[in-house]
Amino acid sequence: MKLVELKNGETFNGHLQDCDNFMNVTLKDVYQTSASGEQFWKLEECYIKGSTMR
C-alpha cells in the first residue's frame, strides 16, 4: 500500500500499479480521503499527476 498526499490536502491509499519519470502514478484499489478527513471514497483505479503531489 502506498499513501499519496496532494497539495490540496486530499490523500489516496492504494496499491502502486505504475509510476513514470514525471512521478505520475496509477493506483489500484484506492481509498480517497477528503482534505477535511470527513469523506471517504473507494475507487477501483486512479491516475494522479506528479505535479499535484505534495
XYZ file of N, CA and C in Angstrom:
162
model
N 0.839 -1.184 0.000
C 0.000 0.000 0.000
C 0.884 1.246 0.000
N 0.472 2.225 -0.789
C 1.175 3.500 -0.865
C 0.209 4.610 -0.493
N 0.717 5.628 0.180
C -0.061 6.806 0.531
C 0.451 7.978 -0.285
N -0.456 8.667 -0.969
C -0.124 9.854 -1.743
C -0.941 11.003 -1.184
N -0.274 12.104 -0.844
C -0.971 13.299 -0.377
C -0.844 14.383 -1.431
N -1.969 15.013 -1.752
C -1.980 16.067 -2.748
C -1.774 17.431 -2.090
N -1.437 18.414 -2.893
C -1.223 19.772 -2.396
C -2.486 20.354 -1.769
N -3.655 19.876 -2.194
C -4.914 20.378 -1.638
C -5.325 19.650 -0.350
N -4.519 18.700 0.119
C -4.780 18.011 1.381
C -5.469 16.672 1.256
N -5.976 16.324 0.084
C -6.602 15.010 -0.097
C -5.534 13.929 -0.058
N -5.918 12.734 0.398
C -4.989 11.608 0.416
C -5.577 10.432 -0.354
N -4.692 9.630 -0.919
C -5.055 8.439 -1.676
C -4.207 7.285 -1.160
N -4.862 6.211 -0.716
C -4.191 4.987 -0.282
C -4.527 3.883 -1.261
N -3.491 3.255 -1.827
C -3.758 2.173 -2.768
C -2.488 1.443 -3.144
N -2.646 0.462 -3.993
C -1.517 -0.332 -4.470
C -0.925 0.343 -5.704
N 0.369 0.581 -5.677
C 1.047 1.231 -6.794
C 1.059 0.303 -7.995
N 0.473 0.768 -9.096
C 0.412 -0.032 -10.310
C 1.460 0.442 -11.315
N 1.674 1.766 -11.394
C 2.628 2.308 -12.362
C 3.118 3.668 -11.892
N 4.346 4.001 -12.271
C 4.947 5.296 -11.978
C 5.886 5.627 -13.129
N 5.832 6.870 -13.616
C 6.717 7.245 -14.721
C 7.778 8.248 -14.266
N 8.576 8.745 -15.201
C 9.682 9.649 -14.887
C 9.223 11.002 -14.348
N 7.967 11.365 -14.556
C 7.433 12.634 -14.069
C 6.703 12.461 -12.735
N 6.841 11.283 -12.121
C 6.187 10.918 -10.862
C 4.663 10.847 -10.990
N 4.140 10.705 -12.210
C 2.722 10.418 -12.393
C 2.508 8.976 -11.958
N 1.497 8.741 -11.153
C 1.277 7.391 -10.633
C -0.131 6.900 -10.950
N -0.245 5.597 -11.060
C -1.535 4.923 -11.172
C -1.657 4.016 -9.960
N -2.749 4.187 -9.217
C -3.014 3.372 -8.041
C -4.236 2.500 -8.297
N -4.238 1.316 -7.694
C -5.316 0.342 -7.843
C -5.909 0.070 -6.467
N -7.214 -0.208 -6.386
C -7.920 -0.460 -5.122
C -7.653 0.682 -4.137
N -8.167 1.852 -4.473
C -7.808 3.102 -3.807
C -8.889 3.556 -2.829
N -8.442 4.089 -1.692
C -9.306 4.784 -0.746
C -8.900 6.245 -0.758
N -9.828 7.116 -1.163
C -9.575 8.548 -1.223
C -10.201 9.200 0.005
N -9.462 10.090 0.651
C -9.955 10.812 1.812
C -9.938 12.302 1.511
N -11.016 12.990 1.847
C -11.090 14.431 1.611
C -10.087 15.162 2.497
N -9.815 16.413 2.162
C -8.865 17.218 2.926
C -9.321 17.395 4.374
N -10.628 17.447 4.586
C -11.156 17.602 5.946
C -11.126 16.296 6.734
N -10.982 15.175 6.028
C -10.973 13.869 6.678
C -12.364 13.339 6.995
N -13.394 14.026 6.532
C -14.770 13.636 6.850
C -15.428 12.768 5.788
N -14.872 12.753 4.578
C -15.480 11.964 3.500
C -14.451 10.979 2.945
N -14.958 9.802 2.552
C -14.119 8.742 2.007
C -14.769 8.189 0.753
N -13.933 7.776 -0.201
C -14.418 7.151 -1.422
C -13.561 5.936 -1.721
N -14.174 4.910 -2.272
C -13.455 3.711 -2.728
C -13.418 3.763 -4.245
N -12.220 3.749 -4.819
C -12.038 3.804 -6.266
C -11.348 2.534 -6.734
N -11.747 2.046 -7.877
C -11.111 0.859 -8.441
C -9.688 1.182 -8.902
N -9.539 2.359 -9.524
C -8.232 2.769 -10.042
C -8.221 4.287 -10.177
N -7.057 4.917 -10.000
C -6.964 6.358 -10.239
C -5.570 6.708 -10.742
N -5.520 7.800 -11.491
C -4.282 8.323 -12.060
C -4.031 9.681 -11.410
N -2.834 9.886 -10.887
C -2.505 11.134 -10.199
C -1.273 11.749 -10.850
N -1.393 12.996 -11.281
C -0.265 13.698 -11.886
C 0.756 14.055 -10.812
N 2.014 13.886 -11.121
C 3.088 14.162 -10.190
C 3.126 15.598 -9.717
N 2.714 16.534 -10.573
C 2.759 17.951 -10.205
C 1.739 18.325 -9.134
N 0.753 17.460 -8.862
C -0.256 17.760 -7.847
C 0.102 17.168 -6.474
N 1.163 16.374 -6.414
C 1.542 15.721 -5.159
C 2.367 16.640 -4.273
N 2.188 16.452 -2.984
C 2.975 17.196 -2.004
C 4.276 16.483 -1.775
